[in-house]
CSV table of C-alpha atoms in Angstrom, one decimal:
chain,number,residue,atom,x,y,z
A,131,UNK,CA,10.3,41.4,37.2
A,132,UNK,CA,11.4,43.8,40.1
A,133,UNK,CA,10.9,47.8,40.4
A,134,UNK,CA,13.3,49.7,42.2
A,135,UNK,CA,16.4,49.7,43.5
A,136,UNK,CA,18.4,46.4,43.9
A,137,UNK,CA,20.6,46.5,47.2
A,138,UNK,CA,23.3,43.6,47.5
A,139,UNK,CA,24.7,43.3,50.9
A,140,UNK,CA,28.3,41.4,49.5
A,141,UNK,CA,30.7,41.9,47.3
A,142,UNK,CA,31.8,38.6,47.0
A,143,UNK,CA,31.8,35.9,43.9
A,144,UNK,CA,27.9,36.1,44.1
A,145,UNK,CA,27.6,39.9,44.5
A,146,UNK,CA,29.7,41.1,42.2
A,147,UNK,CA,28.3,38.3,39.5
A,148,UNK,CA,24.8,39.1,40.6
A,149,UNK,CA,25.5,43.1,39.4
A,150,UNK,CA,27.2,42.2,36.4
A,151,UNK,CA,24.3,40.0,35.2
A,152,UNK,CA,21.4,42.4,35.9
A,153,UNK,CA,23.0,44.8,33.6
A,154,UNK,CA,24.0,42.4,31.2
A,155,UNK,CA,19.8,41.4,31.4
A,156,UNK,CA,19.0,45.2,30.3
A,157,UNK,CA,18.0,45.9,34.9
A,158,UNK,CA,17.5,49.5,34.6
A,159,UNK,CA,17.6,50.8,37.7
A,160,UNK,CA,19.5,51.6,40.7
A,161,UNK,CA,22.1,48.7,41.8
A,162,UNK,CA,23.9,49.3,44.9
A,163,UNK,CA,27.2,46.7,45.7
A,164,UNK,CA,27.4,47.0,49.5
A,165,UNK,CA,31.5,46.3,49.7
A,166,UNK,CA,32.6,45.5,53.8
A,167,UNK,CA,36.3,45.3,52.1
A,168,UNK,CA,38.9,47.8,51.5
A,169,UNK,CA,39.7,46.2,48.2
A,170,UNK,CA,37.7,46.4,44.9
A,171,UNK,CA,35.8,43.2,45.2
A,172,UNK,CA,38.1,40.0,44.0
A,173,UNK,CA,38.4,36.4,43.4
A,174,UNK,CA,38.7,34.3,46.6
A,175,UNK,CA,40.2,30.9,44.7
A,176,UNK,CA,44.1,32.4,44.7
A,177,UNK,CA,44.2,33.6,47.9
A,178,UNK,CA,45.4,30.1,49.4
A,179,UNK,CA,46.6,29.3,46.1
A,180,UNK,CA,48.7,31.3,43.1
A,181,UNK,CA,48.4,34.6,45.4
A,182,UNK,CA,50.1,33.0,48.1
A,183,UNK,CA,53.0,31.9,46.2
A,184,UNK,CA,53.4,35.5,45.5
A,185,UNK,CA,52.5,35.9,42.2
A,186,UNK,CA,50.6,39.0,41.6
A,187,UNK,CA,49.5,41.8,43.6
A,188,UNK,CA,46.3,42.9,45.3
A,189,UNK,CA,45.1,44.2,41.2
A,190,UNK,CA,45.5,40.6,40.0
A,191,UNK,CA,42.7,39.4,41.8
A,192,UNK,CA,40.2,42.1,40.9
A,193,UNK,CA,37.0,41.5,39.2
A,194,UNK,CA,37.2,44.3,36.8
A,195,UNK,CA,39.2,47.7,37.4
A,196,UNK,CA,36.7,50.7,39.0
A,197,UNK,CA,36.2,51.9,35.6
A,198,UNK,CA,33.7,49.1,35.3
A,199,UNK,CA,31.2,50.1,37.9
A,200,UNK,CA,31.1,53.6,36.7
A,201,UNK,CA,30.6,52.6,33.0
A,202,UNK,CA,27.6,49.7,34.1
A,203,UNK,CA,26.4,52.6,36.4
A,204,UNK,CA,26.9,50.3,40.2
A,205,UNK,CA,27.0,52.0,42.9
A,206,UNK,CA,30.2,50.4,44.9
A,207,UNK,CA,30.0,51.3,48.4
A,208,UNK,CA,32.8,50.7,51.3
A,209,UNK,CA,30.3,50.2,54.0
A,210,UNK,CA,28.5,47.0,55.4
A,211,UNK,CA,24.4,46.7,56.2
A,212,UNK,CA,23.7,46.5,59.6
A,213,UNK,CA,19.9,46.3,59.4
A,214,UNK,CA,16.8,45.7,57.8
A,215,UNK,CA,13.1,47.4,58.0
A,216,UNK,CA,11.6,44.9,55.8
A,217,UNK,CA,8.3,46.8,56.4
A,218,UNK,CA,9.9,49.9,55.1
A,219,UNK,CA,11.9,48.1,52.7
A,220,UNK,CA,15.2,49.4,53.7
A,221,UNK,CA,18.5,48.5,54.5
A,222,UNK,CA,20.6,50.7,57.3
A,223,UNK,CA,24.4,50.7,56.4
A,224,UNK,CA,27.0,50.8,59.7
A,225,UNK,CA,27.5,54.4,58.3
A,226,UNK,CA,24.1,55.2,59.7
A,227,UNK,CA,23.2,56.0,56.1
A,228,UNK,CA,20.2,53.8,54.7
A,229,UNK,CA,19.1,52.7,51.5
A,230,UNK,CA,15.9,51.9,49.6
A,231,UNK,CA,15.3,48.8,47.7
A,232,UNK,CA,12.9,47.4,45.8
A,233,UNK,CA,14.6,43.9,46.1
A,234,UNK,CA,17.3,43.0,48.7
A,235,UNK,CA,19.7,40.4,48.0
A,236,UNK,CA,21.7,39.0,50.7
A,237,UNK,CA,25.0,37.8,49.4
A,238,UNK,CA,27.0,37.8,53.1
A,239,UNK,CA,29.1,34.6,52.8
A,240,UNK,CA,31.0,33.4,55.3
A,241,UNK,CA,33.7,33.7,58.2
A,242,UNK,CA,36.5,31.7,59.6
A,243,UNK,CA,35.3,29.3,62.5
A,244,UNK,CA,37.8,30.4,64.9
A,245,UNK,CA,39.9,28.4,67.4
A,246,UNK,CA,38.6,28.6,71.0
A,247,UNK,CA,41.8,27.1,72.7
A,248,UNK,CA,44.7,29.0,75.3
A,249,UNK,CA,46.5,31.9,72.8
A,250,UNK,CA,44.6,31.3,70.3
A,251,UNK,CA,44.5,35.3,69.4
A,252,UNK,CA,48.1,35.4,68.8
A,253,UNK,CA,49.6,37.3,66.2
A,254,UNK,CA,51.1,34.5,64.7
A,255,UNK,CA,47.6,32.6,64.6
A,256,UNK,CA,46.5,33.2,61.4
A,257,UNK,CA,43.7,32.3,59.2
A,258,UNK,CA,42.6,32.1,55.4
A,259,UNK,CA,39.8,33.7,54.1
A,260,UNK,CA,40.1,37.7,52.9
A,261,UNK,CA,43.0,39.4,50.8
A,262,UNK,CA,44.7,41.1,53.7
A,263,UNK,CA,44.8,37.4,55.6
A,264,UNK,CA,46.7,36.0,52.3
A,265,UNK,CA,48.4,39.3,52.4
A,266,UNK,CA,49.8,38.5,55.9
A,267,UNK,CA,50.5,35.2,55.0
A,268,UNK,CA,52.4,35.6,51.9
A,269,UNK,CA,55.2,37.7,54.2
A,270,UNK,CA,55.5,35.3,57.3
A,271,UNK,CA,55.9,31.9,54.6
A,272,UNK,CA,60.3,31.8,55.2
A,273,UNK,CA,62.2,28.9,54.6
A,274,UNK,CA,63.3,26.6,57.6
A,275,UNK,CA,60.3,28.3,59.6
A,276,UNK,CA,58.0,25.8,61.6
A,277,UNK,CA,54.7,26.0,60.7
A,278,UNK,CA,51.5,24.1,62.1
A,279,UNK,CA,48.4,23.9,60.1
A,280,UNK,CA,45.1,22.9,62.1
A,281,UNK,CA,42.4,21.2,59.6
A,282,UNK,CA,43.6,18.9,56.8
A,283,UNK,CA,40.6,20.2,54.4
A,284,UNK,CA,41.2,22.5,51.1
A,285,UNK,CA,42.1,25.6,52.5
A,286,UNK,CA,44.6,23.5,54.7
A,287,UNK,CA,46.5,21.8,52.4
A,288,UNK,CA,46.6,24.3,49.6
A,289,UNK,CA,48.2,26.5,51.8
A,290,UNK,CA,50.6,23.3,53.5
A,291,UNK,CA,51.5,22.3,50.3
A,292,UNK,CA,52.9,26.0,49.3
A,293,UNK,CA,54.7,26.4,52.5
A,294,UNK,CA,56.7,23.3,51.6
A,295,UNK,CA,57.9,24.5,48.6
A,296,UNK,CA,58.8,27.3,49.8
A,297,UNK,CA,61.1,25.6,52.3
A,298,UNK,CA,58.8,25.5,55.7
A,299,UNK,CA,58.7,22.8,57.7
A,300,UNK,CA,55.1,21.6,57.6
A,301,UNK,CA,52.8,19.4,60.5
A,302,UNK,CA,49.2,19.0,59.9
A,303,UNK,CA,46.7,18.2,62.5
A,304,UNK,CA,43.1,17.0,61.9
A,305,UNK,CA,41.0,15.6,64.0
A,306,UNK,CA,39.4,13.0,61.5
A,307,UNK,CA,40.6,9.8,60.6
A,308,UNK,CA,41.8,11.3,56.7
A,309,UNK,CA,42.5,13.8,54.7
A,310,UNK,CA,39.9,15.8,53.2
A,311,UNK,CA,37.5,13.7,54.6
A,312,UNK,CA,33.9,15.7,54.3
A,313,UNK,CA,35.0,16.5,50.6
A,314,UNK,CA,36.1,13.2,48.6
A,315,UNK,CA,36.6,9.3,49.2
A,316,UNK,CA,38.9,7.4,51.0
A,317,UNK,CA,40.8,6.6,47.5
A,318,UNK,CA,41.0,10.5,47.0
A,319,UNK,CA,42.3,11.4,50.3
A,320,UNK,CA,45.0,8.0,50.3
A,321,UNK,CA,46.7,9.6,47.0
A,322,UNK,CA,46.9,13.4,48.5
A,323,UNK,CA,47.8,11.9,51.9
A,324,UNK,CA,50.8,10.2,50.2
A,325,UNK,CA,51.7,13.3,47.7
A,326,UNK,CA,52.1,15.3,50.8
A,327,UNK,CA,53.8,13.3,52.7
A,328,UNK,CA,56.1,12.6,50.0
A,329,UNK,CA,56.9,15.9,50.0
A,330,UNK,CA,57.9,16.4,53.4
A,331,UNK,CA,54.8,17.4,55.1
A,332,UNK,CA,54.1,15.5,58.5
A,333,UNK,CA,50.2,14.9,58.9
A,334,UNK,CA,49.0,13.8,62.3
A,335,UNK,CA,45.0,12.4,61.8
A,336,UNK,CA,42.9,11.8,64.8
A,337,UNK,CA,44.2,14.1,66.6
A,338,UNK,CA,43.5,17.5,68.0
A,339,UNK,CA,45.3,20.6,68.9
A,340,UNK,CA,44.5,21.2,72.9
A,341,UNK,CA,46.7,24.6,73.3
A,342,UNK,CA,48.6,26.7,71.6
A,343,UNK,CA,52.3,27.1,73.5
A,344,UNK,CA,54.3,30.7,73.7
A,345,UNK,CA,57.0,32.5,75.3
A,346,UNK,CA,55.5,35.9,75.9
A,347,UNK,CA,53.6,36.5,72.7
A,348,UNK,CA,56.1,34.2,70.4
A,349,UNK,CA,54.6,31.3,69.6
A,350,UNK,CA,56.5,28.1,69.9
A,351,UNK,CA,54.3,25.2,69.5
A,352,UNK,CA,51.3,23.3,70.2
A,353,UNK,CA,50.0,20.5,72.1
A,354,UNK,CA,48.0,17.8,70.9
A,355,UNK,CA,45.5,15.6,72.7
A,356,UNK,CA,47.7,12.5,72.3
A,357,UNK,CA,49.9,14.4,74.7
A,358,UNK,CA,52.7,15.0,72.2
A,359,UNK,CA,54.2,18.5,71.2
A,360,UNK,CA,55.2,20.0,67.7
A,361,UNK,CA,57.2,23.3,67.2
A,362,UNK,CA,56.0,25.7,65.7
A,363,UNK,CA,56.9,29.6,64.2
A,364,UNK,CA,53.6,29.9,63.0
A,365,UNK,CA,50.1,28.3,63.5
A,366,UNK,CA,47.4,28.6,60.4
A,367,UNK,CA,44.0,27.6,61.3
A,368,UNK,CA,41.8,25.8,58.6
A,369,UNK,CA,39.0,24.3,60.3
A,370,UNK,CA,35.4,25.4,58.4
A,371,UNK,CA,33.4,28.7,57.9
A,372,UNK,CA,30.2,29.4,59.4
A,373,UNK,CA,27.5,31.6,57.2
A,374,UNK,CA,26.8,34.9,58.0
A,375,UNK,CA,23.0,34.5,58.8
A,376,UNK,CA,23.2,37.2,61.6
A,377,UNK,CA,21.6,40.2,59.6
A,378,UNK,CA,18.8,37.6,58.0
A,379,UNK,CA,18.1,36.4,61.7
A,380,UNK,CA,17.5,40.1,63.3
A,381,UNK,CA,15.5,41.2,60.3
A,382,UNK,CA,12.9,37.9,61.4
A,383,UNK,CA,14.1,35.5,58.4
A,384,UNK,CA,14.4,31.5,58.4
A,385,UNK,CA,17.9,30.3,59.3
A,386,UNK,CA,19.5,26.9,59.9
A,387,UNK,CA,22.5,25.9,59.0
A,388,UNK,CA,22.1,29.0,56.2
A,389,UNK,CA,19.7,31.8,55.2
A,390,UNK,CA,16.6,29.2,54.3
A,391,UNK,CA,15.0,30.4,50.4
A,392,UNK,CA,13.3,28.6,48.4
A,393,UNK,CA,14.1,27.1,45.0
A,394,UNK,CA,14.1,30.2,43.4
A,395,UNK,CA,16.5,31.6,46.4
A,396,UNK,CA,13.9,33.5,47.9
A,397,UNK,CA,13.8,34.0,51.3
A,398,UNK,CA,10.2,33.8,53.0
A,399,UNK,CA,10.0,37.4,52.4
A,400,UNK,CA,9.3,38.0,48.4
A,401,UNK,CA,11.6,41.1,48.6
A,402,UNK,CA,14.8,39.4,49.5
A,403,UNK,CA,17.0,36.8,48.2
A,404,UNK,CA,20.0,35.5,49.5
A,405,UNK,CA,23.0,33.6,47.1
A,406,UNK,CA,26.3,31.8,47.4
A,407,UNK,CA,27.6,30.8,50.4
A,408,UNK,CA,25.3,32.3,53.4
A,409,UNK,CA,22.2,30.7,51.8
A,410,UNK,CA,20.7,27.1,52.3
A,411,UNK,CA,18.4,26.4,49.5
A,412,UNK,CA,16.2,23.9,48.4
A,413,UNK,CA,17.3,21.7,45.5
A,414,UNK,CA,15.1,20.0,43.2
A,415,UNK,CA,18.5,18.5,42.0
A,416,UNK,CA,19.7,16.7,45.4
A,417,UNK,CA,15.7,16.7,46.7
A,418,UNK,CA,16.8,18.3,50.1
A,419,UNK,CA,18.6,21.3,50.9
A,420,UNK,CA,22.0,22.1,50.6
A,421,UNK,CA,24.2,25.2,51.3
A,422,UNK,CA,27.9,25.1,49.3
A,423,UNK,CA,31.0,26.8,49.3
A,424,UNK,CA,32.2,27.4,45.7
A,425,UNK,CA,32.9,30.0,43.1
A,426,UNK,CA,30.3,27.6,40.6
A,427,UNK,CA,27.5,27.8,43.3
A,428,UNK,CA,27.8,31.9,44.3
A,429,UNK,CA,28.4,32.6,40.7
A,430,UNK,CA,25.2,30.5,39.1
A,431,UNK,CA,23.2,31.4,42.1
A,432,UNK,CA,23.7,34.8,41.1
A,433,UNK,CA,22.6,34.6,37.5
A,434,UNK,CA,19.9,33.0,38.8
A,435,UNK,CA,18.4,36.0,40.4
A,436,UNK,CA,19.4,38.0,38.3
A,437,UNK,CA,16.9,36.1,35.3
A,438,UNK,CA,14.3,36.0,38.0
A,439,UNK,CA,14.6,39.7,38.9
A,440,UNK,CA,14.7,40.3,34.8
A,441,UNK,CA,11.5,38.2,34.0
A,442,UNK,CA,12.8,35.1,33.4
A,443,UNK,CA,11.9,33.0,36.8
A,444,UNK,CA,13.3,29.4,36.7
A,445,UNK,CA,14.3,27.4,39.7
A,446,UNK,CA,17.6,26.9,40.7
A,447,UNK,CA,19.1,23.9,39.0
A,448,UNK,CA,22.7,24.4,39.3
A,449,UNK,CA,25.7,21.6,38.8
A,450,UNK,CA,28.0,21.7,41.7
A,451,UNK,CA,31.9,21.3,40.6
A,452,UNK,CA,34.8,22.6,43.0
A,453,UNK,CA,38.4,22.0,42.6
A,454,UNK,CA,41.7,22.7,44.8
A,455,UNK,CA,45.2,22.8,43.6
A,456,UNK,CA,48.0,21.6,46.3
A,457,UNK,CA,51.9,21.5,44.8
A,458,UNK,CA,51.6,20.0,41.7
A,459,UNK,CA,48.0,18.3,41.6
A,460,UNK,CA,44.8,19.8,40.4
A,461,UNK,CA,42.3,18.0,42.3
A,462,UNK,CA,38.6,18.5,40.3
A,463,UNK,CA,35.3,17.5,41.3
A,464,UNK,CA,32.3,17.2,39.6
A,465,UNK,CA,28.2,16.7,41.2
A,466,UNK,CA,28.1,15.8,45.1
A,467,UNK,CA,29.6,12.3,46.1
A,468,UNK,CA,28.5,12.7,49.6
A,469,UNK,CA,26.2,9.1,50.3
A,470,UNK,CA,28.1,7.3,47.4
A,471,UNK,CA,28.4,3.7,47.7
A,472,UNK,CA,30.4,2.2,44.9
A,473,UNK,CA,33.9,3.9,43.2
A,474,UNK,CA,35.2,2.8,40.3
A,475,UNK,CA,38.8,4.4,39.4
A,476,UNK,CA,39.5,5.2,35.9
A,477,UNK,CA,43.2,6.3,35.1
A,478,UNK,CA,46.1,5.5,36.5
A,479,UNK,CA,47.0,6.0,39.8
A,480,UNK,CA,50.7,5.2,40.2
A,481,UNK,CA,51.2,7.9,37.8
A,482,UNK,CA,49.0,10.2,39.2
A,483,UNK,CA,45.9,11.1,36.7
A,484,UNK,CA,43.2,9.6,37.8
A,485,UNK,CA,39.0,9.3,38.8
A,486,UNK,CA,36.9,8.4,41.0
A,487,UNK,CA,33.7,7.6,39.5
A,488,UNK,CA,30.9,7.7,42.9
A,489,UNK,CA,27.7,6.0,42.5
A,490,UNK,CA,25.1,5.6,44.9
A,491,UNK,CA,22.0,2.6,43.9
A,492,UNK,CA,23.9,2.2,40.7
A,493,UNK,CA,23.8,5.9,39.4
A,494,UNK,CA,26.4,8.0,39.2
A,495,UNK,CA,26.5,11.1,41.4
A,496,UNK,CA,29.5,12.8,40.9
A,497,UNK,CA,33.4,12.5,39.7
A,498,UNK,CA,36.6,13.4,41.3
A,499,UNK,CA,39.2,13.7,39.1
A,500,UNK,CA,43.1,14.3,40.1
A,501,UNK,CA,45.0,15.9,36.8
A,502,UNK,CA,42.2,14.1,34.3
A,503,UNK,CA,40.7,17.7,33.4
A,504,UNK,CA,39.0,15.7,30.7
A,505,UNK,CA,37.4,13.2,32.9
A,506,UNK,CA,36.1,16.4,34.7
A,507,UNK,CA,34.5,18.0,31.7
A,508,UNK,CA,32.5,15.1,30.8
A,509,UNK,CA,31.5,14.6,34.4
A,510,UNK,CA,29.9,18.5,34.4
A,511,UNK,CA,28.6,17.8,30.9
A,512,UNK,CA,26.9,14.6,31.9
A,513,UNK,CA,25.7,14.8,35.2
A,514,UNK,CA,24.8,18.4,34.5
A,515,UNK,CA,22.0,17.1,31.8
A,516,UNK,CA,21.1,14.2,34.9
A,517,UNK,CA,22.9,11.8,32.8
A,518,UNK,CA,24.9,8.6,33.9
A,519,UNK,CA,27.1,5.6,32.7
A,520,UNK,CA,27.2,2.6,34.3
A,521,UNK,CA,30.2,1.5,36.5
A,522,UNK,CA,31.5,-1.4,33.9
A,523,UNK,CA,31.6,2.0,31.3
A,524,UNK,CA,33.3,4.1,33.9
A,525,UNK,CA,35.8,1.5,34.3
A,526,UNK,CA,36.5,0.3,31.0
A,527,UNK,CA,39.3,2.5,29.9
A,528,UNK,CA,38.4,1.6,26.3
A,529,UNK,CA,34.7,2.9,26.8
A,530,UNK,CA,34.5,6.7,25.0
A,531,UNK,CA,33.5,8.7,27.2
A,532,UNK,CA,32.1,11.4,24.8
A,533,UNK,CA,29.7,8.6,23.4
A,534,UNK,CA,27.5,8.9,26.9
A,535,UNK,CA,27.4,12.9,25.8
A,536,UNK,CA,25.3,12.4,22.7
């Protein structure tokens, strides 16, 4: 149970979660939401998705109207913290103000990796991360426009897939040798790879963008490392995210590859935690460490704390699931199918709903499902209780499913 004030540095899916939850536990005291965006904290999911299409504006994508943090009595504040006395126990804003905490969470996220290649820092170099880069976008997507996306991963492809529709023409460069390749199998990647293409996106793999080419500051295209050229209007960079572990480091915390806590997502100092995607925690799930980039993680991280900071410690057990839409296939993914070594496919593919059932030493790790929302739903329900079926099951179309759930 913590006394004093709780300070959350983020106002992302985990901060704003994290608040919500402490007052929904009966946290008395002091919450301050430390916001570094000019926006009312909002969901990151339809940026590269529905938002960009231009469906909504910026009040769409809110959390909850203002109203809410005066009624649950949050303090929402425009500023960003730029230090921390742990000995003191507080937390210096860019401002120059400084708050008190009884218990710091550290909810900073992450950043666009940027490209470090000639005119890179173009205007029409963009990237896909914050409102006001979707913002951006959502008013330089014009049909017959040239467009090059760098990085075939989520982020690249959800946002490929709407410039096509919107008339663009569309190239792709990744470096590996597929699609998606750090996120899903070979079988997942083969079926987007051909959806795309199908619809008119060109996708160069294993290859890399070398320079960016321009007349002045217009951009017209970019050079590849085969030598080769492609036009472009407009270059959108989707190549990774690296955590924000800057403020942990300076303040004398544990960081990798993330802010280092514990099972509980505690860093090694008891007074501060750190959630969603800035944080590399240990997993009693995956028996390692892991640091992921999803709503589900930031989200149930957050509740997490927010028990523990409310009496009710447990360890961090969460179910990883993520999903992507791109045109008109919702791409779902249940547990963590990195280390797999057997898929079995359950669907049909020609007609495009599908799984891929991932099992590694014969038990099952994780699902990815393309427009099979139910296949999904039993994957989080299953694996989520550290259930499995066995590979003849997953394949047997005639084998219910919802008998493995009882």
């Amino acid at each position: 149970m913590s006394s004093g004030p709780v300070i959350i540095a983020g106002a992302g899916h985990a901060g704003f979660q994290l608040a919500a939850s402490l007052r929904q536990a009966g946290f008395g005291e002091r919450i301050a939401l430390i916001n570094d965006e000019g926006h009312l904290p909002y969901q990151r999911p339809p940026l590269s998705k529905a938002y960009l299409k231009g469906t909504g504006g910026p009040d769409s994508l809110v959390f909850r109207p203002d109203k809410f943090y005066r009624d649950q009595n949050v303090d929402l504040i425009v500023d960003r913290v730029a230090s921390i006395d742990r000995d003191a126990r507080k937390a210096a804003l860019a401002s120059a103000s400084s708050l008190d905490y009884g218990h710091l969470v550290l909810a900073t996220g992450a950043r666009n990796r940027l490209l470090d290649i000639p005119n890179a820092n173009l205007e029409a170099v963009r990237y896909l991360r914050t409102l006001d880069e979707s913002e951006a976008l959502r008013h330089l997507i014009a049909p017959d426009k040239r467009v090059v996306v760098i990085g075939a991963g989520f982020i690249g492809l959800e946002f490929a897939a709407t410039a096509r529709a919107k008339g663009m023409e569309v190239d792709v460069v990744e470096l590996g040798v597929r699609v998606m390749a750090r996120a899903v199998t070979a079988e997942i990647s083969e079926f987007f790879q051909g959806r795309h293409t199908a619809a008119g996106i060109r996708i160069h793999l294993g290859v890399q963008v070398t320079s960016i080419e321009a007349d002045g500051a217009r951009i017209t295209g970019v050079s590849l490392s085969d030598g080769r050229h492609l036009a472009a209007d407009l270059v959108v960079v989707g190549v990774g995210v690296l955590p924000n572990v800057e403020l942990a480091a300076e303040a004398g915390l544990p960081v990798a590859s993330g802010i280092i806590v514990d099972e509980h997502l505690l860093t090694a100092d008891p007074n501060i935690s750190a959630i969603g995607d800035c944080a590399l925690y240990a997993s009693p799930r995956f028996g390692g460490s892991l640091r992921l980039e999803s709503v589900q993680n930031a989200t149930d991280q957050a509740r997490c704390v927010a028990a523990r900071l409310t009496g009710d410690a447990k360890a961090y057990d969460g179910l990883p699931w993520f999903w992507s839409d791109q045109g008109p296939d919702k791409l779902q993914i249940a547990g963590l199918t990195t280390g797999y070594d057997r898929v079995v496919l359950r669907g049909d593919r020609e007609k495009g709903a599908f799984s891929a059932f991932c099992y590694k030493d014969g038990q099952l790790v994780g699902i990815e499902s393309v427009n099979r929302a139910g296949d999904h739903m039993f994957g989080r329900r299953l694996l989520g209780a550290h259930g499995s079926i066995t590979p003849e099951q997953a394949a047997d179309t005639g084998f219910d499913l919802k008998s493995a759930l009882t």
